[in-house]
Short mmCIF file of C-alpha atoms and ligand atoms in Angstrom, two decimals:
data_model
loop_
_atom_site.label_atom_id
_atom_site.label_comp_id
_atom_site.label_asym_id
_atom_site.label_seq_id
_atom_site.Cartn_x
_atom_site.Cartn_y
_atom_site.Cartn_z
CA MET A 31 -42.30 -8.51 17.42
CA SER A 32 -38.74 -8.11 18.57
CA GLY A 33 -35.94 -10.51 17.76
CA LEU A 34 -33.79 -11.13 14.74
CA ARG A 35 -35.35 -12.70 11.66
CA PHE A 36 -33.35 -14.22 8.83
CA PRO A 37 -34.35 -13.90 5.16
CA ASP A 38 -37.08 -16.17 3.77
CA GLY A 39 -35.62 -19.39 2.48
CA PHE A 40 -32.54 -19.11 4.69
CA VAL A 41 -30.97 -22.59 4.96
CA TRP A 42 -30.56 -24.03 8.44
CA GLY A 43 -28.47 -27.14 8.76
CA ALA A 44 -25.60 -29.00 10.34
CA ALA A 45 -22.40 -30.50 9.01
CA THR A 46 -20.22 -33.58 9.54
CA ALA A 47 -17.40 -35.36 7.72
CA SER A 48 -17.01 -39.01 6.73
CA TYR A 49 -13.87 -39.97 8.65
CA GLN A 50 -15.09 -38.14 11.75
CA ILE A 51 -18.40 -40.02 12.11
CA GLU A 52 -18.71 -43.10 9.90
CA GLY A 53 -16.48 -45.75 11.44
CA SER A 54 -16.68 -49.12 9.60
CA THR A 55 -13.39 -48.29 7.94
CA GLY A 56 -12.89 -51.87 6.75
CA GLU A 57 -16.47 -52.39 5.61
CA ASP A 58 -17.87 -53.08 2.14
CA GLY A 59 -14.61 -52.75 0.28
CA ARG A 60 -13.47 -49.33 1.55
CA GLY A 61 -9.77 -48.82 0.88
CA PRO A 62 -7.35 -47.31 3.40
CA SER A 63 -7.13 -43.53 3.64
CA ILE A 64 -4.32 -41.27 4.81
CA TRP A 65 -6.17 -40.74 8.09
CA ASP A 66 -6.15 -44.50 8.83
CA THR A 67 -2.43 -44.45 8.27
CA PHE A 68 -1.79 -41.25 10.23
CA ALA A 69 -3.94 -42.26 13.22
CA ALA A 70 -1.82 -45.44 13.52
CA VAL A 71 1.37 -43.39 13.98
CA PRO A 72 2.26 -43.24 17.71
CA ASP A 73 1.46 -39.82 19.21
CA ALA A 74 -0.12 -38.45 16.03
CA VAL A 75 -3.59 -38.48 17.62
CA THR A 76 -4.38 -37.99 21.33
CA ASP A 77 -4.60 -41.29 23.21
CA GLY A 78 -4.11 -43.26 20.03
CA HIS A 79 -7.70 -42.65 18.97
CA THR A 80 -8.71 -43.58 15.41
CA GLY A 81 -11.77 -43.34 13.18
CA GLU A 82 -12.26 -47.09 13.08
CA VAL A 83 -15.52 -46.97 15.05
CA ALA A 84 -16.19 -43.23 15.45
CA CYS A 85 -19.96 -42.66 15.76
CA GLU A 86 -20.88 -45.83 13.86
CA HIS A 87 -22.79 -43.57 11.52
CA TYR A 88 -22.19 -46.05 8.70
CA LEU A 89 -24.48 -48.45 10.55
CA ARG A 90 -26.74 -45.91 12.26
CA TYR A 91 -27.33 -43.43 9.45
CA ALA A 92 -31.10 -43.93 9.45
CA ASP A 93 -31.36 -43.13 13.17
CA ASP A 94 -29.11 -40.13 12.62
CA VAL A 95 -31.34 -38.79 9.86
CA ALA A 96 -34.29 -39.19 12.25
CA LEU A 97 -32.28 -37.14 14.74
CA MET A 98 -31.78 -34.42 12.12
CA SER A 99 -35.54 -34.42 11.50
CA SER A 100 -36.20 -33.94 15.18
CA LEU A 101 -33.92 -30.89 15.10
CA GLY A 102 -35.89 -29.51 12.14
CA LEU A 103 -32.84 -29.20 9.88
CA SER A 104 -33.53 -28.10 6.33
CA ALA A 105 -30.11 -29.21 5.10
CA TYR A 106 -27.35 -31.61 6.02
CA ARG A 107 -23.77 -31.31 4.79
CA PHE A 108 -21.89 -34.60 4.86
CA SER A 109 -18.77 -35.76 3.06
CA ILE A 110 -18.30 -38.71 0.76
CA ALA A 111 -15.30 -40.92 1.55
CA TRP A 112 -13.34 -41.21 -1.69
CA PRO A 113 -11.77 -44.53 -0.52
CA ARG A 114 -15.24 -46.07 -0.30
CA ILE A 115 -15.94 -45.11 -3.90
CA GLN A 116 -12.52 -45.87 -5.36
CA PRO A 117 -10.60 -47.97 -2.81
CA SER A 118 -7.28 -47.34 -4.54
CA GLY A 119 -8.04 -43.78 -5.62
CA SER A 120 -8.54 -44.48 -9.31
CA GLY A 121 -10.10 -46.95 -11.67
CA PRO A 122 -12.78 -49.42 -10.64
CA VAL A 123 -15.73 -48.08 -8.72
CA ASN A 124 -16.83 -49.94 -5.60
CA SER A 125 -20.59 -50.18 -5.88
CA ARG A 126 -21.05 -51.12 -2.22
CA GLY A 127 -19.44 -47.80 -1.28
CA LEU A 128 -21.79 -45.90 -3.58
CA ASP A 129 -24.72 -47.85 -2.08
CA PHE A 130 -24.11 -46.43 1.37
CA TYR A 131 -24.43 -42.81 0.16
CA ASP A 132 -27.36 -43.82 -2.00
CA ARG A 133 -29.20 -45.05 1.11
CA LEU A 134 -28.19 -41.98 3.12
CA ILE A 135 -29.32 -39.57 0.41
CA ASP A 136 -32.65 -41.36 -0.04
CA GLU A 137 -33.21 -41.25 3.70
CA LEU A 138 -32.48 -37.49 3.74
CA CYS A 139 -34.77 -36.80 0.80
CA ALA A 140 -37.57 -38.83 2.41
CA ALA A 141 -37.16 -36.69 5.52
CA GLY A 142 -37.29 -33.48 3.50
CA ILE A 143 -33.68 -32.57 4.33
CA SER A 144 -31.56 -31.23 1.45
CA PRO A 145 -28.41 -33.29 1.05
CA MET A 146 -25.22 -31.24 0.56
CA ALA A 147 -22.21 -33.33 -0.40
CA THR A 148 -18.56 -32.49 0.20
CA LEU A 149 -16.30 -34.52 -2.08
CA TYR A 150 -13.11 -34.21 -0.07
CA HIS A 151 -12.93 -33.74 3.67
CA TRP A 152 -9.37 -34.98 4.09
CA ASP A 153 -9.63 -38.79 3.73
CA LEU A 154 -7.45 -39.24 0.64
CA PRO A 155 -7.06 -42.82 -0.61
CA GLN A 156 -3.68 -44.00 0.72
CA ALA A 157 -2.79 -45.37 -2.71
CA LEU A 158 -2.70 -41.82 -4.05
CA GLN A 159 -0.55 -40.65 -1.16
CA ASN A 160 1.90 -43.35 -2.10
CA ARG A 161 2.26 -41.52 -5.41
CA GLY A 162 2.77 -38.13 -3.83
CA GLY A 163 -0.69 -37.15 -2.62
CA TRP A 164 -1.78 -33.56 -3.24
CA ALA A 165 1.84 -32.55 -3.85
CA ALA A 166 1.46 -34.47 -7.13
CA ARG A 167 -0.58 -33.05 -10.02
CA GLU A 168 -2.00 -36.48 -10.77
CA THR A 169 -4.14 -36.35 -7.59
CA ALA A 170 -6.09 -33.38 -9.00
CA GLU A 171 -6.81 -35.35 -12.15
CA ARG A 172 -7.92 -38.46 -10.24
CA PHE A 173 -10.10 -36.25 -8.05
CA ALA A 174 -12.00 -35.01 -11.09
CA GLU A 175 -12.65 -38.60 -12.20
CA TYR A 176 -14.01 -39.47 -8.78
CA ALA A 177 -16.15 -36.29 -8.84
CA ALA A 178 -17.61 -37.33 -12.19
CA VAL A 179 -18.58 -40.73 -10.77
CA VAL A 180 -20.45 -39.38 -7.76
CA ALA A 181 -22.00 -36.45 -9.62
CA ALA A 182 -23.42 -38.85 -12.22
CA LYS A 183 -24.72 -41.20 -9.56
CA PHE A 184 -26.22 -38.68 -7.10
CA GLY A 185 -26.79 -35.55 -9.19
CA ASP A 186 -30.48 -36.39 -9.49
CA ARG A 187 -30.92 -35.88 -5.73
CA VAL A 188 -27.93 -33.87 -4.54
CA ARG A 189 -28.09 -30.32 -5.91
CA SER A 190 -25.47 -28.78 -3.68
CA TRP A 191 -21.81 -29.80 -4.06
CA PHE A 192 -18.73 -28.73 -2.15
CA THR A 193 -15.57 -29.89 -3.86
CA ILE A 194 -12.96 -29.49 -1.13
CA ASN A 195 -13.19 -28.73 2.55
CA GLU A 196 -10.64 -26.21 3.80
CA PRO A 197 -7.77 -26.58 1.36
CA TRP A 198 -5.69 -24.49 3.82
CA CYS A 199 -5.87 -27.32 6.36
CA ALA A 200 -5.25 -30.02 3.77
CA ALA A 201 -2.17 -28.21 2.45
CA PHE A 202 -0.63 -26.50 5.47
CA LEU A 203 -1.62 -28.78 8.35
CA GLY A 204 -1.04 -31.84 6.14
CA TYR A 205 2.26 -30.88 4.47
CA ALA A 206 3.80 -27.98 6.45
CA SER A 207 3.07 -28.36 10.19
CA GLY A 208 2.35 -32.09 9.86
CA ASP A 209 -0.44 -31.90 12.47
CA HIS A 210 -2.80 -33.63 10.08
CA ALA A 211 -2.43 -36.53 7.64
CA PRO A 212 -0.20 -37.20 5.81
CA GLY A 213 1.97 -35.64 8.54
CA ILE A 214 4.57 -34.17 6.21
CA THR A 215 6.67 -31.15 7.27
CA ALA A 216 7.90 -29.74 3.96
CA PRO A 217 6.64 -26.23 3.06
CA ALA A 218 7.73 -26.75 -0.56
CA GLN A 219 5.28 -29.63 -0.82
CA ALA A 220 2.60 -27.62 0.99
CA PHE A 221 2.59 -24.92 -1.71
CA ALA A 222 2.41 -27.52 -4.47
CA ALA A 223 -0.41 -29.24 -2.57
CA ALA A 224 -2.25 -25.92 -2.26
CA HIS A 225 -2.08 -25.46 -6.01
CA HIS A 226 -3.20 -29.02 -6.78
CA LEU A 227 -6.10 -28.74 -4.35
CA LEU A 228 -7.24 -25.61 -6.21
CA LEU A 229 -6.71 -27.32 -9.52
CA GLY A 230 -8.63 -30.37 -8.29
CA HIS A 231 -11.48 -28.05 -7.30
CA GLY A 232 -11.59 -26.52 -10.79
CA LEU A 233 -11.48 -29.85 -12.59
CA ALA A 234 -14.12 -31.32 -10.26
CA ALA A 235 -16.34 -28.28 -10.71
CA GLN A 236 -16.20 -28.86 -14.46
CA ALA A 237 -17.09 -32.52 -13.98
CA ILE A 238 -20.05 -31.70 -11.71
CA ARG A 239 -21.38 -29.16 -14.24
CA ALA A 240 -20.84 -31.59 -17.14
CA ALA A 241 -23.00 -34.09 -15.25
CA GLY A 242 -25.68 -31.40 -14.81
CA ALA A 243 -25.53 -32.13 -11.13
CA GLY A 244 -26.30 -28.71 -9.71
CA GLU A 245 -24.60 -26.00 -7.69
CA VAL A 246 -20.85 -25.91 -7.23
CA SER A 247 -19.07 -24.60 -4.19
CA ILE A 248 -15.94 -24.98 -2.07
CA ALA A 249 -15.66 -24.55 1.72
CA LEU A 250 -12.79 -22.32 2.85
CA ASN A 251 -11.64 -21.61 6.39
CA CYS A 252 -11.14 -17.93 5.68
CA THR A 253 -10.76 -15.77 8.74
CA SER A 254 -10.24 -12.21 9.89
CA VAL A 255 -6.58 -11.59 10.58
CA ARG A 256 -5.97 -8.94 13.17
CA PRO A 257 -2.82 -7.00 14.06
CA GLY A 258 -1.39 -6.87 17.57
CA SER A 259 -0.91 -3.12 17.06
CA ASP A 260 -0.93 -0.65 14.19
CA ASN A 261 2.84 -0.49 13.80
CA ASP A 262 4.22 -1.21 10.33
CA GLU A 263 5.78 -4.56 11.25
CA ASP A 264 2.50 -5.86 12.66
CA ILE A 265 0.56 -4.69 9.62
CA ALA A 266 3.05 -6.42 7.31
CA ALA A 267 2.69 -9.63 9.32
CA VAL A 268 -1.09 -9.40 9.00
CA GLU A 269 -0.79 -8.94 5.24
CA GLN A 270 1.29 -12.09 4.91
CA ILE A 271 -0.96 -14.24 7.09
CA ASP A 272 -4.05 -12.83 5.38
CA GLY A 273 -2.43 -13.91 2.14
CA LEU A 274 -1.92 -17.50 3.30
CA SER A 275 -5.30 -17.81 5.04
CA ASN A 276 -7.49 -15.97 2.55
CA ARG A 277 -6.12 -14.43 -0.63
CA ILE A 278 -4.06 -17.41 -1.83
CA TRP A 279 -7.42 -19.28 -2.17
CA LEU A 280 -9.87 -16.51 -2.98
CA GLU A 281 -7.92 -14.80 -5.72
CA PRO A 282 -7.30 -17.86 -7.95
CA LEU A 283 -10.84 -19.14 -7.32
CA LEU A 284 -12.59 -15.87 -8.07
CA ARG A 285 -10.14 -14.04 -10.36
CA GLY A 286 -7.96 -16.80 -11.78
CA GLU A 287 -4.64 -15.47 -10.45
CA TYR A 288 -2.43 -15.73 -7.41
CA PRO A 289 -1.61 -12.51 -5.59
CA ASP A 290 1.98 -11.46 -6.34
CA ASP A 291 3.03 -11.49 -2.70
CA MET A 292 1.95 -15.12 -2.36
CA LEU A 293 3.98 -16.15 -5.42
CA THR A 294 6.98 -14.40 -3.88
CA LEU A 295 6.40 -16.14 -0.57
CA ALA A 296 6.05 -19.57 -2.19
CA GLU A 297 9.26 -18.98 -4.12
CA ARG A 298 11.16 -18.71 -0.86
CA PHE A 299 10.49 -22.45 -0.52
CA THR A 300 10.11 -23.88 -4.01
CA PRO A 301 10.37 -23.04 -7.67
CA LEU A 302 6.85 -22.71 -9.07
CA TRP A 303 7.18 -25.81 -11.28
CA TYR A 304 3.66 -26.87 -10.41
CA VAL A 305 1.87 -23.81 -11.88
CA LYS A 306 1.16 -24.53 -15.56
CA SER A 307 -0.20 -22.05 -18.04
CA GLY A 308 -3.98 -22.38 -18.22
CA ASP A 309 -4.35 -23.50 -14.61
CA GLY A 310 -5.79 -20.16 -13.54
CA ALA A 311 -8.65 -20.51 -15.99
CA ILE A 312 -9.40 -24.03 -14.73
CA ILE A 313 -9.37 -22.95 -11.08
CA LYS A 314 -11.64 -19.98 -11.73
CA GLN A 315 -14.90 -21.85 -12.27
CA PRO A 316 -18.09 -19.96 -11.49
CA LEU A 317 -19.08 -20.51 -7.85
CA ASP A 318 -22.80 -20.67 -7.16
CA VAL A 319 -22.04 -19.94 -3.55
CA LEU A 320 -18.87 -19.75 -1.47
CA GLY A 321 -18.79 -21.82 1.73
CA ILE A 322 -17.13 -20.24 4.76
CA ASN A 323 -16.11 -22.26 7.80
CA TYR A 324 -15.56 -19.79 10.64
CA TYR A 325 -14.40 -20.45 14.19
CA THR A 326 -12.11 -17.65 15.37
CA PRO A 327 -10.02 -14.74 14.09
CA THR A 328 -6.22 -15.00 13.91
CA TRP A 329 -4.06 -12.41 15.70
CA VAL A 330 -0.53 -11.75 14.47
CA ARG A 331 2.24 -9.51 15.61
CA ALA A 332 5.87 -9.15 14.59
CA ARG A 333 8.15 -9.97 17.49
CA ARG A 334 11.88 -10.59 17.68
CA ASN A 335 12.72 -14.17 18.55
CA ALA A 336 9.15 -15.38 18.06
CA GLN A 337 9.22 -18.84 16.48
CA GLY A 338 6.26 -18.35 14.23
CA SER A 339 3.90 -21.14 13.31
CA PRO A 340 4.88 -24.10 11.14
CA ALA A 341 1.34 -24.03 9.74
CA HIS A 342 2.13 -20.64 8.18
CA PRO A 343 5.37 -21.02 6.18
CA GLY A 344 7.54 -17.95 6.43
CA SER A 345 6.05 -16.79 9.73
CA GLU A 346 9.31 -16.87 11.70
CA GLY A 347 9.40 -13.73 13.81
CA MET A 348 5.61 -13.69 14.16
CA ASP A 349 3.62 -14.33 17.28
CA PHE A 350 0.09 -15.69 17.04
CA THR A 351 -1.11 -15.14 20.60
CA ALA A 352 -4.70 -13.90 20.86
CA PRO A 353 -5.54 -11.13 23.32
CA ASN A 354 -6.97 -12.25 26.64
CA GLY A 355 -10.62 -13.18 26.63
CA PRO A 356 -12.96 -16.15 26.47
CA VAL A 357 -11.73 -19.22 24.60
CA THR A 358 -13.28 -22.55 23.68
CA GLU A 359 -11.81 -25.86 24.76
CA MET A 360 -9.66 -25.75 21.58
CA GLY A 361 -8.04 -22.62 23.01
CA TRP A 362 -9.65 -20.63 20.18
CA ARG A 363 -10.66 -17.08 21.16
CA VAL A 364 -14.41 -16.48 20.92
CA ASP A 365 -14.96 -13.38 18.77
CA PRO A 366 -18.07 -13.20 16.60
CA THR A 367 -17.06 -9.77 15.25
CA GLY A 368 -14.47 -11.65 13.20
CA LEU A 369 -17.31 -13.35 11.33
CA THR A 370 -19.13 -10.09 10.53
CA ASP A 371 -15.88 -8.46 9.42
CA LEU A 372 -14.98 -11.42 7.22
CA LEU A 373 -18.37 -11.60 5.50
CA VAL A 374 -18.47 -7.86 4.89
CA ARG A 375 -14.92 -7.92 3.53
CA LEU A 376 -15.79 -10.73 1.09
CA HIS A 377 -18.86 -8.78 0.00
CA LYS A 378 -16.70 -5.72 -0.72
CA ASP A 379 -13.84 -7.54 -2.42
CA TYR A 380 -15.97 -9.89 -4.53
CA GLU A 381 -19.13 -8.06 -5.43
CA GLY A 382 -22.28 -10.13 -5.76
CA LEU A 383 -20.75 -13.26 -4.27
CA PRO A 384 -23.33 -15.37 -2.45
CA VAL A 385 -21.94 -17.03 0.67
CA MET A 386 -23.01 -19.70 3.13
CA ILE A 387 -21.61 -20.39 6.57
CA THR A 388 -20.80 -24.07 6.05
CA GLU A 389 -19.32 -24.65 9.53
CA ASN A 390 -19.43 -22.76 12.80
CA GLY A 391 -19.40 -24.15 16.29
CA ALA A 392 -17.40 -24.74 19.45
CA ALA A 393 -15.81 -27.44 21.57
CA TYR A 394 -16.62 -27.27 25.27
CA ALA A 395 -16.16 -29.79 28.04
CA ASP A 396 -19.91 -30.24 28.43
CA SER A 397 -19.74 -31.27 32.07
CA ALA A 398 -23.04 -30.16 33.60
CA VAL A 399 -25.70 -32.82 33.07
CA VAL A 400 -29.19 -32.04 34.37
CA ASP A 401 -32.05 -34.54 33.92
CA GLY A 402 -29.91 -36.59 31.61
CA GLN A 403 -29.14 -33.65 29.31
CA VAL A 404 -25.88 -31.81 28.75
CA GLN A 405 -26.49 -28.14 29.70
CA ASP A 406 -24.08 -26.60 27.23
CA VAL A 407 -24.85 -22.97 27.97
CA ASP A 408 -21.44 -21.88 26.68
CA ARG A 409 -22.11 -23.50 23.29
CA VAL A 410 -25.53 -21.85 23.09
CA ALA A 411 -23.88 -18.50 23.84
CA TYR A 412 -21.23 -19.14 21.17
CA LEU A 413 -23.80 -20.05 18.51
CA ASP A 414 -26.13 -17.22 19.49
CA GLY A 415 -23.30 -14.69 19.26
CA HIS A 416 -22.24 -15.93 15.84
CA LEU A 417 -25.77 -15.92 14.47
CA ARG A 418 -26.11 -12.31 15.60
CA ALA A 419 -22.83 -11.59 13.85
CA ALA A 420 -24.10 -13.29 10.68
CA HIS A 421 -27.29 -11.27 10.88
CA ALA A 422 -25.29 -8.06 11.20
CA ALA A 423 -23.49 -9.03 7.98
CA ILE A 424 -26.84 -9.54 6.20
CA SER A 425 -27.94 -6.09 7.39
CA ALA A 426 -24.71 -4.71 5.88
CA GLY A 427 -25.71 -6.16 2.49
CA VAL A 428 -24.02 -9.56 2.48
CA ASP A 429 -25.86 -12.18 0.41
CA LEU A 430 -25.78 -14.90 3.09
CA ARG A 431 -27.76 -17.96 2.06
CA GLY A 432 -27.57 -20.21 5.11
CA TYR A 433 -25.89 -21.44 8.24
CA LEU A 434 -24.66 -24.95 9.02
CA ALA A 435 -23.64 -25.76 12.58
CA TRP A 436 -20.51 -27.77 13.25
CA SER A 437 -21.37 -30.34 14.24
CA LEU A 438 -24.49 -32.44 14.28
CA MET A 439 -22.94 -34.69 16.92
CA ASP A 440 -19.73 -35.19 18.88
CA ASN A 441 -17.16 -36.91 16.70
CA PHE A 442 -13.50 -37.68 15.94
CA GLU A 443 -11.82 -34.28 16.24
CA TRP A 444 -8.75 -35.12 14.11
CA ALA A 445 -5.49 -34.86 16.07
CA PHE A 446 -7.51 -34.47 19.30
CA GLY A 447 -9.38 -37.75 18.78
CA TYR A 448 -12.57 -38.00 20.85
CA THR A 449 -11.31 -35.58 23.50
CA ARG A 450 -12.99 -32.55 21.97
CA ARG A 451 -16.77 -32.36 21.58
CA PHE A 452 -18.35 -30.04 19.01
CA GLY A 453 -21.77 -31.69 18.79
CA LEU A 454 -25.27 -30.32 19.23
CA VAL A 455 -25.95 -33.96 20.12
CA HIS A 456 -23.93 -35.79 22.75
CA VAL A 457 -22.47 -39.18 21.83
CA ASP A 458 -21.71 -41.73 24.51
CA TYR A 459 -18.96 -43.65 22.72
CA ALA A 460 -19.33 -46.72 24.99
CA THR A 461 -22.94 -47.28 23.95
CA GLN A 462 -23.23 -45.06 20.85
CA ARG A 463 -26.24 -43.48 22.49
CA ARG A 464 -27.09 -40.03 21.11
CA THR A 465 -28.61 -37.40 23.42
CA PRO A 466 -29.50 -33.95 22.14
CA LYS A 467 -27.81 -31.24 24.25
CA ALA A 468 -29.51 -28.03 25.38
CA SER A 469 -27.94 -26.42 22.29
CA ALA A 470 -29.87 -28.85 20.05
CA ASP A 471 -33.16 -27.77 21.64
CA TRP A 472 -32.13 -24.14 21.32
CA TYR A 473 -31.21 -24.62 17.64
CA ARG A 474 -34.54 -26.30 16.91
CA LYS A 475 -36.30 -23.19 18.17
CA VAL A 476 -34.06 -20.91 16.13
CA ILE A 477 -34.97 -22.88 13.01
CA THR A 478 -38.68 -22.85 13.82
CA ARG A 479 -38.79 -19.07 14.20
CA ASN A 480 -36.20 -18.51 11.47
CA GLY A 481 -34.28 -16.34 13.85
CA LEU A 482 -33.43 -15.42 17.39
CA ALA A 483 -35.84 -14.45 20.14
C1 LIG Z 291 -12.80 -27.53 10.76
O1 LIG Z 291 -11.49 -27.12 10.73
C2 LIG Z 291 -12.95 -28.84 10.05
O2 LIG Z 291 -13.53 -28.66 8.76
C3 LIG Z 291 -13.71 -29.87 10.82
O3 LIG Z 291 -13.50 -31.13 10.26
C4 LIG Z 291 -13.28 -29.83 12.26
O4 LIG Z 291 -13.79 -30.87 13.03
C5 LIG Z 291 -13.71 -28.52 12.81
O5 LIG Z 291 -13.24 -27.44 12.04
C6 LIG Z 291 -13.28 -28.26 14.25
O6 LIG Z 291 -11.91 -28.21 14.37
O7 LIG Z 291 -4.86 -22.24 16.11
O8 LIG Z 291 -5.95 -20.43 17.27
O9 LIG Z 291 -4.93 -20.04 15.12
C7 LIG Z 291 -11.24 -25.89 11.35
C8 LIG Z 291 -9.78 -25.58 11.29
C9 LIG Z 291 -9.84 -23.85 12.96
C10 LIG Z 291 -7.99 -24.14 11.45
C11 LIG Z 291 -9.22 -22.57 13.45
C12 LIG Z 291 -7.41 -22.86 11.91
C13 LIG Z 291 -7.14 -21.42 13.78
C14 LIG Z 291 -7.12 -21.41 15.26
N1 LIG Z 291 -9.42 -24.23 11.64
N2 LIG Z 291 -7.78 -22.63 13.28
S1 LIG Z 291 -5.61 -21.00 15.97
#
């Protein structure tokens, strides 16, 4: 038998996030989130799109779970909308919000699909933003209270918890480049937000464990950072961007301390008032598994007059252009070797660390429709290439526990609204009809054979 087989018990799933699929933003007592506010700002989101309706998953969750069953998924990673649970970010719990996830989780369990819950995928209650959002320490404390509520309620059925999705995006796209909610462009706040997101993770991890609710994880968008050349300036640029993308998260989470170069970088923008003694010990909670969301490597070179990227504070004089080659509709260079390199590097730097690919996927225009089905051959090629890359990492000794495709279905792609489609399942937004793409059929077969043909 030829073909690549994955280890027994390998988890095959798909991922989504609340604001991207649920819709029903005014239903059952949900409070406003920063994404409702941000999407209402002219020009913040392409074509003025918002998450108000999205995929109507709030109403159609049972059909969507049936869809997952038809794909043969063993796990489903979704996020819980904090503003449904605590409409003003603290205090009274909204039972109708809890009820929705209760129904969803029961439906998943009945279908034999393991529910994996992310506590924060970017939809912060607006009331907390009004008090400073993640730039304020209080948000981390409120986050732990919310975590305790949901862990107590769902810990009997949800055994796999992700505290925060991609703190890099929440901090640096939210507070430095302003591409994401809350749309702030103040690097000083971004570094404070980064710290409070890490602190929130640690406090929430403690709350989940205190509730006996199961395994604790966080999903990071770590990536391989590659130099334009091997000259010293380019290597120094890589070191700095590797710090912001990877080490500023990994080191506190796994060793309880920031790397010195990242403290120095942060100090170019802000005094480190927000780091209190004892925080490192809180942030460094044991991780049962580390979630990695991987899409593309990052290329950096030092170049006079280059503007740098506002998403990477201190990157003036750096150029982020990828070398020529295939890209997805996001403009992201397709390079599965970046995934192998990243997983092997994590395995070397943090011995014995179990990892899971908690997101991987691609946006393509999906134009060719044959017999009513989107023939997304480019997406199949992307996924196939990345699964081979993941398998190569396993062969190199990486303890890889599973793979979750991004995304189950087309959805609200943040600042790009509905103009970018990442789904295995096509969504016709006019009718809300779901149609599995060729990639969905391909993925079903991968799952059935636990590997690639
Ligand atoms: C994830 O973010 C999110 O978790 C998910 O909600 C989202 O829908 C999905 O990905 C698709 O975007 O600009 O060329 O340097 C991924 C965010 C993607 C941010 C890659 C950094 C670097 C590309 N990351 N990106 S580039």
